[in-house]
Coordinates of C-alpha atoms in Angstrom, one line a residue:
X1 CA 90.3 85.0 90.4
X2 CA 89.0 88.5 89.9
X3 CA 86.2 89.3 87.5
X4 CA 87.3 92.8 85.5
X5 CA 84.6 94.8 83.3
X6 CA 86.2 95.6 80.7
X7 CA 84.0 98.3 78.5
X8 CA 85.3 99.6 74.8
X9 CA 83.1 100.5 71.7
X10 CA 86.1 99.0 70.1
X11 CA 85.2 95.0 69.5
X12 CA 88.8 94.2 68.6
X13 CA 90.6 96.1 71.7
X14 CA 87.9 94.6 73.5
X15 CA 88.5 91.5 72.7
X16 CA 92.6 92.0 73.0
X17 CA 92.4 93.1 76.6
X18 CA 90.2 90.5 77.6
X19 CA 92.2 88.0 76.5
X20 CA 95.2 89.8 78.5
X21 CA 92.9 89.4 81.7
X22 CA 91.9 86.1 81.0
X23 CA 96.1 84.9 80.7
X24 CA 96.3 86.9 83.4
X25 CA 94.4 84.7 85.7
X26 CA 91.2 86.4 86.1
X27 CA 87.6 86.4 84.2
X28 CA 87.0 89.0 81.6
X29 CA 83.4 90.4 81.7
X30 CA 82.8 92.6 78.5
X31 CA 80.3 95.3 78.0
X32 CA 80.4 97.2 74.0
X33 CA 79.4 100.8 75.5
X34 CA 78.6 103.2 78.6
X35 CA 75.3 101.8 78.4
X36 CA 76.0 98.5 78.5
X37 CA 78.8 99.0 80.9
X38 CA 76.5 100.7 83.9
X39 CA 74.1 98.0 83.5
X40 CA 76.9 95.3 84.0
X41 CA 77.8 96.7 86.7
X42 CA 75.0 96.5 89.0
X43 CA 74.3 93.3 87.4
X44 CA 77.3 91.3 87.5
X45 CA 79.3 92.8 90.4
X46 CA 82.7 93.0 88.7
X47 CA 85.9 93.5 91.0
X48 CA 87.4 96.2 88.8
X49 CA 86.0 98.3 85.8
X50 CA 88.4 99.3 83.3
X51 CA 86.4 102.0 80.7
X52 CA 87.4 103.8 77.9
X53 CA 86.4 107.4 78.0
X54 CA 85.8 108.3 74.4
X55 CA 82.2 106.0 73.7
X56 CA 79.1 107.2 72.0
X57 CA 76.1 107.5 75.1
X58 CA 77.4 107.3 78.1
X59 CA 81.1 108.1 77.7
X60 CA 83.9 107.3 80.4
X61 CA 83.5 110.2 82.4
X62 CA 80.0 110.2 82.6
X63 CA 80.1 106.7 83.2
X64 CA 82.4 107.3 86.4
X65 CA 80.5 109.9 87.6
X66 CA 77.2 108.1 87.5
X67 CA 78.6 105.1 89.6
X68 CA 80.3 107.1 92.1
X69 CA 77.2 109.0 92.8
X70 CA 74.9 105.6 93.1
X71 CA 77.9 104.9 95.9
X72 CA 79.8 102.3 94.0
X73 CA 83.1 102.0 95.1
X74 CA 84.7 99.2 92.7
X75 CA 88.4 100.8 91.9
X76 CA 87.6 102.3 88.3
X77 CA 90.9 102.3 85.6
X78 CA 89.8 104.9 82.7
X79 CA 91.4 104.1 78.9
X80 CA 91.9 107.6 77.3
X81 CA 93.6 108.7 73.8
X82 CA 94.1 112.3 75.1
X83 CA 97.5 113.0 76.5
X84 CA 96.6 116.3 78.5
X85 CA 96.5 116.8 82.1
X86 CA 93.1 118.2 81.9
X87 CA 91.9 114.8 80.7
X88 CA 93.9 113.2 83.5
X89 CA 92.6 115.4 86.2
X90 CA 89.3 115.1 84.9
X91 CA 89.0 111.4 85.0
X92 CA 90.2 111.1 88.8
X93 CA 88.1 114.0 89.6
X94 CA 85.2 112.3 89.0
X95 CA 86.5 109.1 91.1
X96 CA 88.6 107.6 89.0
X97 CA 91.5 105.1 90.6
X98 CA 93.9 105.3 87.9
X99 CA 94.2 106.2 84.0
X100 CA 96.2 105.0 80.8
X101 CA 96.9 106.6 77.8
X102 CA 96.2 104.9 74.5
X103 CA 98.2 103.3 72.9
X104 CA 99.9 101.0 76.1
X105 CA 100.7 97.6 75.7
X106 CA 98.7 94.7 77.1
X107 CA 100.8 93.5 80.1
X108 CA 101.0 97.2 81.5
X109 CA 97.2 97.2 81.7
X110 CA 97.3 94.2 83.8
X111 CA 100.3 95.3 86.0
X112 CA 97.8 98.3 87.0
X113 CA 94.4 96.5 87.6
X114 CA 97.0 93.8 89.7
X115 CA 98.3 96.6 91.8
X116 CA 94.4 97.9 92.4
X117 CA 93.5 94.4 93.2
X118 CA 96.1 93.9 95.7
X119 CA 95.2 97.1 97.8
X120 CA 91.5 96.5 97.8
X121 CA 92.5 92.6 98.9
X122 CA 94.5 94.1 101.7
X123 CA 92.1 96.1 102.6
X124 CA 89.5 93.4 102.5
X125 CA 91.6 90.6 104.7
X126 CA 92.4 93.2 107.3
X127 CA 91.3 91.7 110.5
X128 CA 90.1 93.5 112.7
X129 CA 89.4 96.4 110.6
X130 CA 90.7 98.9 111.6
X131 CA 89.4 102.0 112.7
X132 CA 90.8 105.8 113.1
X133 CA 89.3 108.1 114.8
X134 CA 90.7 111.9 114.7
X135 CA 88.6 114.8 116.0
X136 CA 85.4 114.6 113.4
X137 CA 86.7 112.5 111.1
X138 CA 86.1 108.6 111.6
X139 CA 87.3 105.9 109.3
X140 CA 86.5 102.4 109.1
X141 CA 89.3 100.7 106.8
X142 CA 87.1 97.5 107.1
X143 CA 84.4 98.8 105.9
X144 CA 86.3 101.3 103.6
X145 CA 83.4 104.0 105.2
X146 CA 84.5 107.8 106.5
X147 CA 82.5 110.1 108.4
X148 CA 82.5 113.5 109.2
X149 CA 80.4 114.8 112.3
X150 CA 78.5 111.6 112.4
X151 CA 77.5 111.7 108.5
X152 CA 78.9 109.3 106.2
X153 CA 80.2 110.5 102.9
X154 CA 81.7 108.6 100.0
X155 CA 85.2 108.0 98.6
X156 CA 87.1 106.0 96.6
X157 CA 90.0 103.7 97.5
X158 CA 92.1 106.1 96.2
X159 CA 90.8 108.8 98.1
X160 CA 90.3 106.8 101.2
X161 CA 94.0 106.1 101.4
X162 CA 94.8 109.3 101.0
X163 CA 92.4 110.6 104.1
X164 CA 94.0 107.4 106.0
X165 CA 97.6 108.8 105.2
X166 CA 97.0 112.3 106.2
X167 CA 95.2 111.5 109.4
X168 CA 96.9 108.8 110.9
X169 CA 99.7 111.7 111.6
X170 CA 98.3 114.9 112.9
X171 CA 101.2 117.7 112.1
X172 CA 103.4 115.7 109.6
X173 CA 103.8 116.8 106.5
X174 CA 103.4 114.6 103.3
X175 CA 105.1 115.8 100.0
X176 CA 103.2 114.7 97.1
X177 CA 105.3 112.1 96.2
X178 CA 105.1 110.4 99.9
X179 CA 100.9 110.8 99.4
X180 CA 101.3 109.0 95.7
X181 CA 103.1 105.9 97.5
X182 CA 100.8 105.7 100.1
X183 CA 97.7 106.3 97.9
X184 CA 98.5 103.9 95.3
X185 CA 101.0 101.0 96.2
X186 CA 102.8 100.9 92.9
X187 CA 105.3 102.0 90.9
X188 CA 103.1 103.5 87.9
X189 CA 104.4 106.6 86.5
X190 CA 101.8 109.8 87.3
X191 CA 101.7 113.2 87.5
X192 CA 102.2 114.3 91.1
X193 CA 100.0 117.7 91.1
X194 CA 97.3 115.0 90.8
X195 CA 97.2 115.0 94.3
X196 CA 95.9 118.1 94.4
X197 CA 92.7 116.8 92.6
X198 CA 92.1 114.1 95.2
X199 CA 92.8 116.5 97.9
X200 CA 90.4 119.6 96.5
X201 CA 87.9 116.8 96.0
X202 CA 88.3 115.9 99.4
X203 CA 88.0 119.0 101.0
X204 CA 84.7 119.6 98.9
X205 CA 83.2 116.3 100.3
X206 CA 83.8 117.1 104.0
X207 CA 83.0 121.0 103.3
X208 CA 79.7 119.9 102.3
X209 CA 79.2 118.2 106.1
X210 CA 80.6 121.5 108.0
X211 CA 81.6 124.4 105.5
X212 CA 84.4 125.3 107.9
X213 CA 86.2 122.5 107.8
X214 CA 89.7 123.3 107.6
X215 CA 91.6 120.1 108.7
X216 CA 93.7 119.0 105.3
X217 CA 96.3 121.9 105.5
X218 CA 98.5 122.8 102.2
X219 CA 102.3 123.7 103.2
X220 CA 103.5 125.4 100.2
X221 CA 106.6 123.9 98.5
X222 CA 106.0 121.0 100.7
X223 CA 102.6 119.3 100.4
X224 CA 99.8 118.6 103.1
X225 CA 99.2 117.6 106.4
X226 CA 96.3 116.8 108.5
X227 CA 95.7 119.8 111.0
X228 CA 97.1 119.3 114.3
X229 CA 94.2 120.5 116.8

């Protein structure tokens, strides 16, 4: 049984989705705003957050941003009304794991914070963890840690995966569609030039560790590979 934040200035959504957790076998935390929310949080350790991004205070966005920078990792689903891409890129930008548009039904909800489950349980049972070194760059699956030159900076599962895919094969190259299945596990239906969000905000991380860092290469018309030094 996982425990899933769910966060929503709207009592009667909130209440609808946590009853969808609940039949879906896991324990609902609730929190009614961004305030609320970041406080639960740290105080209640939740497995997943799912957070809707228009609240009064401390909306979505900001609310994603602020645990990423305090180094929390727990996969993040963000609850929007707003149909643009801009929204969309937006959201993972700021370390999102996955988004939903309003309105969605119930039961898609909890296909999505299943599939985000799963991958952080694989990740978690993986014994021994396991490690990959290439060049620089060192990651710790285990641990769910990357460094760069020694220094440890932060990603998301998301993110991670997607530094796991690329590196693991020096000089292959990964269309987007390839880097979606590998980042996310599923079958959920996104926009594939999101990729190039994780990716820019990849490159940005490690950039700030050794400004002429130039391993993630972009093939045009094809998609990315890891540099093959």
């Amino acid at each position: 049984m996982a425990r899933v934040l769910l966060i929503d200035d709207d009592a009667a959504l909130l209440d609808v989705l946590a009853l969808a957790v609940q039949d879906g076998g896991h324990e609902p935390l609730t929190a009614p705003d961004g305030h609320a929310g970041y406080q639960a949080v740290a105080q209640q350790t939740p497995d997943l957050v799912v957070s809707d991004v228009n609240m009064p205070g401390i909306d979505g966005f900001s609310l994603c941003r602020r645990l990423r920078d305090d180094g929390v990792t727990v996969p993040i689903i963000l609850l929007t009304a707003r149909d643009g891409e801009i929204d969309e890129a937006l959201g993972l930008e700021l370390g999102a794991d996955d988004y939903m548009i309003k309105p969605f039904k119930p039961r898609i909800l909890l296909a999505r914070i299943e599939a985000l489950l799963r991958r952080e349980r694989l990740r978690t049972d993986q014994e021994p963890p396991e490690r990959l070194v290439q060049g620089a760059l060192e990651l710790d699956a285990g641990r769910l840690e990357a460094r760069f030159a020694g220094r440890v900076f932060e990603t998301t599962v998301t993110e991670f995966r997607l530094l796991q895919a690329l590196a693991k094969a020096p000089g292959i190259v990964f269309s987007r569609t390839q880097l979606l299945e590998k980042m996310r596990g599923d079958d959920s239906v996104v926009v594939e030039r999101l990729v190039d969000t994780y990716v820019r905000r990849l490159r940005r991380k490690i950039e700030s560790i050794d400004p002429s860092f130039n391993g993630i290469e972009t093939v045009i018309g094809a998609g990315y590979r890891w540099r093959d030094s």
